[in-house]
Amino acid sequence: MSDTTDFYELLGVKRNASDDDLKKAYRAKARELHPDANPDDPTAEERFKRVSVAYEVLRDPEKRQRYDQFGAAAFANGGGGGGADFGFGGGLGDIFEAFFGGAGSPFGGGRSRGPAGPPRGQDMEVVADLEFEHAVFGTETEVTLRQPVACDSCNSTGAAPGTSASTCSTCEGTGEVRQIRNSLLGQMVTSAPCGRCRGMGMTIETPCPTCRGEGRRTEERTYTFTVPAGVDTGSGIRLTGRGAAGPRGGPNGNLIVHIRVKAHPRFERHGIDLVHVLDISMAQAALGVHLPFETLDGSEDLVIPPGSQNGRVFRLRGRGVPQLNGRGRGDLIVQINVVIPTGMSKAEDEILRRFADERGEMVSPPDKSLLGKIKSAFR
């Protein structure tokens, strides 16, 4: 049989094989390659393992779909399907252990498990609200939350002062119990967390009265941390080891801080660029103007040349948002909005009409109606 990682070829079936086809092919291969039927063939056991893994994947509709989409890499290193290497010389042992019970496999080669030990604490999440400028330039801030922390009364052991935990008599300190089940491959061993010690391998006869045997208690904690320049709403900052304390002295989880940035009254953020719409008058657009313009870095001289049209964009380079975890900054983009005057006085109306007449432009005649006169009287 060729040394191939294609599961369909290992079983000798087509890719559209039915469940019955897979079962028949596997049984035939299993009888042919079983180590008991090939005592003088040192490669029989390895080949039998390959076929067994192929069948276990393809017989499950969900696993088969993942395999058809990603190949065997979908089951390597946690099943991410992201290009992980899967070769029968390396990754097969881990996959075979996951399917057939590891150290309890009738074929051996699995990894034995030592004492379970206290589990790691949970990761926790919290939201930090930031001012717009603090998100742009970075800052130091703090968050406060209630979380499990190590119990001082029992030094996180969970046992009352003067007592100690003892090895679980059910699992003998491994934190798991094993069961034997029958399958097509014969007797298979499965494992599950020990119910007596909850998978910790240790039992406590006299629990700590403060934490009730947990080795941790809930308390309010405040953490100060640095916010890098350039964060935005949705950014996450991981504070390693600042999450929940693990039970009975287990390591702390992590604290994930989700950033939420307040809106700015003048600027909108587009990636690492800032955008502002600037209202100017018709005369300023036509004749040009020098305006002091307040950026996040201070005042800048914004030069709008004569004849600037509505919507024209001016770019102040390097006045935007710093690139998060990188170099350089975005730009500040100023878009002008030419505001057309309304409610003009009679003198302003006459000036504009003379301007239009000078340029030979057609405009509406003055409003001579009674309503127009009444409107003019209240201007």
Coordinates of C-alpha atoms in Angstrom, one line a residue:
M1 CA 0.0 0.0 0.0
S2 CA 1.4 3.4 -0.9
D3 CA 2.4 5.8 1.8
T4 CA -0.3 8.3 1.2
T5 CA -2.3 10.7 3.5
D6 CA -5.4 10.5 1.4
F7 CA -8.0 8.8 3.5
Y8 CA -10.1 7.7 0.5
E9 CA -7.2 6.0 -1.1
L10 CA -6.2 4.3 2.2
L11 CA -9.7 2.7 2.3
G12 CA -9.7 2.0 -1.4
V13 CA -13.0 3.9 -2.0
K14 CA -14.2 6.8 -4.2
R15 CA -14.8 10.2 -2.7
N16 CA -18.5 9.8 -3.1
A17 CA -18.6 6.5 -1.2
S18 CA -21.6 5.8 0.9
D19 CA -21.6 4.9 4.6
D20 CA -22.1 1.2 3.7
D21 CA -19.2 1.4 1.2
L22 CA -16.9 2.8 3.9
K23 CA -17.9 0.2 6.4
K24 CA -17.4 -2.7 4.0
A25 CA -14.0 -1.3 2.8
Y26 CA -12.8 -0.7 6.4
R27 CA -13.8 -4.2 7.6
A28 CA -11.9 -5.7 4.7
K29 CA -8.9 -3.6 5.3
A30 CA -9.0 -4.3 9.1
R31 CA -9.1 -8.0 8.6
E32 CA -6.2 -7.8 6.1
L33 CA -4.0 -5.5 8.2
H34 CA -4.8 -6.3 11.8
P35 CA -1.5 -7.0 13.7
D36 CA -2.8 -10.3 15.0
A37 CA -3.2 -11.5 11.4
N38 CA 0.3 -10.3 10.5
P39 CA 2.6 -11.3 13.4
D40 CA 5.7 -11.3 11.3
D41 CA 5.1 -7.9 9.6
P42 CA 6.4 -5.1 11.7
T43 CA 4.6 -2.5 9.6
A44 CA 1.2 -4.0 9.9
E45 CA 0.3 -2.2 13.1
E46 CA 1.2 1.2 11.6
R47 CA -0.8 0.5 8.4
F48 CA -3.7 -0.7 10.5
K49 CA -3.6 2.5 12.5
R50 CA -3.7 4.6 9.3
V51 CA -6.8 2.8 8.0
S52 CA -8.5 3.1 11.3
V53 CA -8.0 6.8 11.5
A54 CA -9.2 7.2 7.9
Y55 CA -12.4 5.3 8.7
E56 CA -13.0 7.2 12.0
V57 CA -12.9 10.5 10.1
L58 CA -14.9 9.6 7.0
R59 CA -17.7 7.7 8.9
D60 CA -18.5 11.0 10.8
P61 CA -20.4 13.4 8.5
E62 CA -19.0 16.5 10.2
K63 CA -15.4 15.3 10.2
R64 CA -15.8 14.1 6.6
Q65 CA -17.0 17.5 5.5
R66 CA -14.0 19.1 7.2
Y67 CA -11.6 16.6 5.7
D68 CA -13.1 17.2 2.2
Q69 CA -12.6 20.9 2.6
F70 CA -9.2 21.1 4.4
G71 CA -7.7 17.7 4.0
A72 CA -6.0 16.0 7.0
A73 CA -4.7 19.3 8.2
A74 CA -8.2 20.0 9.5
F75 CA -7.4 17.5 12.4
A76 CA -3.8 18.5 13.2
N77 CA -2.9 20.7 16.1
G78 CA -6.4 21.2 17.3
G79 CA -8.2 21.0 14.0
G80 CA -7.7 24.5 12.8
G81 CA -7.6 23.6 9.1
G82 CA -5.2 26.4 8.5
G83 CA -2.3 24.7 6.7
A84 CA -1.0 22.7 9.7
D85 CA 1.4 19.9 8.7
F86 CA -0.1 16.4 8.8
G87 CA 2.1 13.5 8.1
F88 CA 1.7 10.0 9.2
G89 CA 5.1 10.1 10.7
G90 CA 4.3 12.8 13.2
G91 CA 0.7 14.1 13.6
L92 CA -0.9 10.7 13.3
G93 CA 0.0 9.7 16.8
D94 CA -1.9 12.7 18.2
I95 CA -4.9 12.2 16.0
F96 CA -5.0 8.4 16.8
E97 CA -4.8 9.2 20.5
A98 CA -7.8 11.6 20.2
F99 CA -9.9 9.0 18.4
F100 CA -8.9 5.8 20.2
G101 CA -8.1 6.8 23.8
G102 CA -4.3 7.5 23.8
A103 CA -2.5 5.4 26.4
G104 CA -5.5 3.0 26.6
S105 CA -5.2 2.1 22.9
P106 CA -4.7 -1.6 22.3
F107 CA -1.9 -0.7 20.0
G108 CA 0.1 1.2 22.7
G109 CA 2.3 4.2 21.9
G110 CA -0.1 6.6 23.8
R111 CA 1.1 9.1 26.3
S112 CA 0.5 8.4 30.0
R113 CA -1.1 11.2 32.0
G114 CA 0.4 12.3 35.3
P115 CA -1.4 13.9 38.2
A116 CA -4.0 16.4 37.0
G117 CA -3.2 19.2 39.2
P118 CA -5.4 22.3 39.8
P119 CA -6.8 23.8 36.6
R120 CA -6.1 27.2 35.2
G121 CA -8.4 30.0 36.0
Q122 CA -10.9 31.4 33.5
D123 CA -10.1 34.2 31.1
M124 CA -12.1 37.3 32.0
E125 CA -13.3 40.2 29.9
V126 CA -13.9 43.9 30.7
V127 CA -14.7 47.0 28.6
A128 CA -12.6 50.2 29.0
D129 CA -14.0 53.5 27.7
L130 CA -11.4 55.9 26.3
E131 CA -11.5 59.5 25.2
F132 CA -10.8 60.0 21.5
E133 CA -7.4 61.7 22.1
H134 CA -6.3 58.9 24.5
A135 CA -7.0 56.3 21.9
V136 CA -5.1 58.2 19.2
F137 CA -2.0 59.0 21.3
G138 CA -2.1 56.3 23.9
T139 CA -2.4 56.6 27.6
E140 CA -2.3 54.8 30.9
T141 CA -5.7 53.9 32.4
E142 CA -7.3 51.4 34.7
V143 CA -10.2 49.0 34.9
T144 CA -12.0 47.6 37.9
L145 CA -13.9 44.3 38.1
R146 CA -14.9 41.6 40.5
Q147 CA -13.1 38.3 40.0
P148 CA -11.9 35.2 41.8
V149 CA -8.6 35.8 43.6
A150 CA -6.4 33.5 45.6
C151 CA -7.7 32.8 49.1
D152 CA -5.3 34.2 51.8
S153 CA -6.7 32.1 54.6
C154 CA -5.7 28.8 53.2
N155 CA -2.9 29.9 50.8
S156 CA -5.1 28.8 47.9
T157 CA -5.0 25.1 48.9
G158 CA -8.8 25.0 49.7
A159 CA -8.0 23.1 53.0
A160 CA -8.7 24.6 56.4
P161 CA -5.7 25.9 58.2
G162 CA -3.8 23.1 59.8
T163 CA -5.1 20.5 57.4
S164 CA -4.1 19.5 53.8
A165 CA -5.5 17.9 50.8
S166 CA -5.1 14.2 50.1
T167 CA -4.7 12.1 47.0
C168 CA -8.1 11.0 45.5
S169 CA -8.6 7.4 46.2
T170 CA -10.9 6.9 43.2
C171 CA -8.5 8.2 40.4
E172 CA -5.3 7.8 42.5
G173 CA -4.3 11.4 41.8
T174 CA -4.7 11.3 38.0
G175 CA -7.9 13.3 37.9
E176 CA -9.5 11.0 35.5
V177 CA -11.2 7.6 35.4
R178 CA -11.0 5.2 32.5
Q179 CA -13.7 3.0 31.1
I180 CA -13.4 0.1 28.6
R181 CA -15.9 -0.1 25.7
N182 CA -16.3 -2.4 22.8
S183 CA -16.0 -1.3 19.2
L184 CA -15.2 -2.6 15.8
L185 CA -11.5 -2.5 16.8
G186 CA -12.1 -4.5 19.9
Q187 CA -11.8 -3.1 23.4
M188 CA -11.2 0.7 23.5
V189 CA -10.4 2.8 26.6
T190 CA -12.0 6.1 27.2
S191 CA -11.3 8.6 30.0
A192 CA -13.4 11.2 31.8
P193 CA -12.7 13.6 34.7
C194 CA -13.0 12.0 38.1
G195 CA -16.3 12.8 39.7
R196 CA -15.1 12.5 43.2
C197 CA -12.3 15.1 43.0
R198 CA -13.7 17.0 39.9
G199 CA -10.6 16.2 37.9
M200 CA -8.1 17.7 40.4
G201 CA -6.6 14.5 41.7
M202 CA -6.9 15.7 45.3
T203 CA -9.7 15.7 47.8
I204 CA -10.3 17.9 50.8
E205 CA -11.8 16.5 54.0
T206 CA -11.9 19.8 55.9
P207 CA -12.6 22.7 53.5
C208 CA -11.3 26.2 54.3
P209 CA -14.3 28.2 55.9
T210 CA -13.4 31.3 53.9
C211 CA -13.4 29.9 50.4
R212 CA -15.4 26.7 51.1
G213 CA -12.6 24.5 49.6
E214 CA -12.2 26.5 46.4
G215 CA -8.9 28.0 47.2
R216 CA -10.2 31.3 45.9
R217 CA -12.8 33.9 46.7
T218 CA -14.4 36.8 44.8
E219 CA -13.0 40.3 45.3
E220 CA -12.9 43.6 43.5
R221 CA -9.6 44.3 41.8
T222 CA -8.3 47.3 39.9
Y223 CA -5.6 47.0 37.2
T224 CA -3.6 49.8 35.7
F225 CA -2.3 49.2 32.2
T226 CA -0.8 51.0 29.2
V227 CA -2.9 51.7 26.1
P228 CA -0.8 51.9 22.9
A229 CA -1.3 54.7 20.5
G230 CA -3.7 54.0 17.7
V231 CA -6.2 51.7 19.3
D232 CA -9.8 51.9 18.2
T233 CA -13.2 50.5 19.3
G234 CA -13.0 46.8 19.1
S235 CA -9.3 46.6 19.9
G236 CA -8.4 44.1 22.6
I237 CA -5.5 44.3 25.1
R238 CA -4.5 41.1 26.9
L239 CA -3.3 41.4 30.5
T240 CA -1.5 38.1 31.0
G241 CA -2.2 36.5 34.4
R242 CA -4.7 39.1 35.5
G243 CA -7.8 36.9 34.9
A244 CA -9.5 34.6 37.5
A245 CA -7.4 32.7 39.9
G246 CA -7.4 29.0 39.3
P247 CA -9.1 26.8 42.0
R248 CA -6.9 25.4 44.7
G249 CA -3.8 27.2 43.6
G250 CA -4.2 26.8 39.8
P251 CA -2.6 29.5 37.6
N252 CA -4.5 32.7 36.8
G253 CA -6.3 33.2 33.5
N254 CA -5.8 36.3 31.4
L255 CA -7.8 39.5 31.4
I256 CA -9.0 40.7 28.0
V257 CA -9.7 44.5 27.9
H258 CA -12.0 45.5 25.1
I259 CA -11.5 49.1 24.0
R260 CA -14.5 51.4 23.4
V261 CA -13.6 54.9 22.1
K262 CA -15.9 57.9 22.6
A263 CA -16.9 60.0 19.6
H264 CA -15.1 63.2 18.8
P265 CA -17.1 66.4 18.3
R266 CA -15.1 67.4 15.2
F267 CA -13.3 64.4 13.7
E268 CA -14.3 61.1 12.3
R269 CA -11.9 58.3 12.2
H270 CA -11.4 56.3 9.0
G271 CA -8.8 53.7 9.7
I272 CA -5.7 55.7 10.6
D273 CA -7.0 58.9 8.9
L274 CA -9.0 61.6 10.5
V275 CA -11.8 63.4 8.5
H276 CA -13.4 66.8 9.1
V277 CA -15.9 68.7 7.1
L278 CA -15.2 72.4 7.2
D279 CA -18.0 74.9 6.4
I280 CA -16.8 78.0 4.6
S281 CA -18.7 80.9 3.0
M282 CA -19.2 81.4 -0.7
A283 CA -17.0 84.4 -0.6
Q284 CA -14.2 82.5 1.1
A285 CA -14.4 79.7 -1.5
A286 CA -14.3 82.3 -4.3
L287 CA -11.6 84.6 -3.0
G288 CA -9.5 82.2 -0.9
V289 CA -8.7 82.4 2.8
H290 CA -6.1 81.5 5.4
L291 CA -7.7 79.9 8.4
P292 CA -6.3 78.7 11.7
F293 CA -7.3 75.1 12.0
E294 CA -7.2 73.2 15.2
T295 CA -5.8 69.6 14.9
L296 CA -5.2 67.1 17.6
D297 CA -1.6 68.3 17.6
G298 CA -2.3 72.0 17.8
S299 CA -3.2 74.8 15.4
E300 CA -2.3 74.6 11.7
D301 CA -2.5 77.3 9.0
L302 CA -5.0 76.0 6.5
V303 CA -4.7 77.7 3.1
I304 CA -7.8 77.6 0.9
P305 CA -6.9 79.0 -2.5
P306 CA -9.3 81.2 -4.6
G307 CA -11.9 79.3 -6.6
S308 CA -12.0 76.2 -4.4
Q309 CA -15.0 74.2 -5.2
N310 CA -17.4 72.5 -2.8
G311 CA -16.1 69.2 -1.7
R312 CA -12.5 69.9 -2.3
V313 CA -10.2 68.0 0.0
F314 CA -7.1 69.2 1.8
R315 CA -4.7 66.7 3.3
L316 CA -2.6 67.5 6.4
R317 CA 0.0 64.8 6.3
G318 CA 1.0 63.0 9.5
R319 CA -1.7 64.6 11.5
G320 CA -3.9 61.5 11.7
V321 CA -3.8 58.4 13.9
P322 CA -0.5 56.5 14.6
Q323 CA -0.2 53.1 13.1
L324 CA -1.0 50.6 15.9
N325 CA 2.1 48.6 16.7
G326 CA 3.8 50.1 13.7
R327 CA 5.5 53.3 12.3
G328 CA 4.0 56.4 10.9
R329 CA 0.7 58.2 11.2
G330 CA -2.3 58.7 9.0
D331 CA -3.4 62.0 7.6
L332 CA -6.0 64.6 8.6
I333 CA -8.4 65.1 5.7
V334 CA -10.3 68.4 5.6
Q335 CA -13.2 68.5 3.1
I336 CA -14.7 72.0 2.5
N337 CA -18.4 72.5 2.4
V338 CA -19.4 75.8 0.7
V339 CA -22.4 77.3 2.5
I340 CA -24.8 79.2 0.3
P341 CA -26.2 82.2 2.2
T342 CA -29.9 82.4 3.0
G343 CA -32.1 85.2 4.3
M344 CA -30.0 87.9 2.7
S345 CA -30.6 91.5 3.3
K346 CA -31.7 93.8 0.5
A347 CA -28.2 95.2 0.2
E348 CA -26.6 91.7 0.0
D349 CA -29.2 90.7 -2.6
E350 CA -28.4 93.7 -4.7
I351 CA -24.6 93.0 -4.5
L352 CA -25.1 89.5 -5.7
R353 CA -27.3 90.6 -8.5
R354 CA -24.7 93.1 -9.7
F355 CA -22.1 90.3 -9.4
A356 CA -24.2 88.0 -11.5
D357 CA -24.9 90.8 -14.0
E358 CA -21.1 91.5 -14.3
R359 CA -20.5 87.8 -15.1
G360 CA -23.4 87.6 -17.5
E361 CA -25.2 85.0 -15.4
M362 CA -29.0 84.6 -15.4
V363 CA -30.7 84.7 -12.0
S364 CA -34.3 84.9 -10.8
P365 CA -35.8 88.4 -10.8
P366 CA -36.5 90.0 -7.5
D367 CA -39.6 88.9 -5.7
K368 CA -42.1 91.7 -6.2
S369 CA -45.1 89.9 -4.8
L370 CA -46.9 91.0 -1.6
L371 CA -45.5 87.9 0.2
G372 CA -42.0 88.9 -0.9
K373 CA -42.4 92.4 0.4
I374 CA -43.7 91.2 3.7
K375 CA -40.7 88.8 4.0
S376 CA -38.3 91.7 3.1
A377 CA -39.9 93.9 5.8
F378 CA -39.1 91.4 8.5
R379 CA -35.5 90.9 7.4

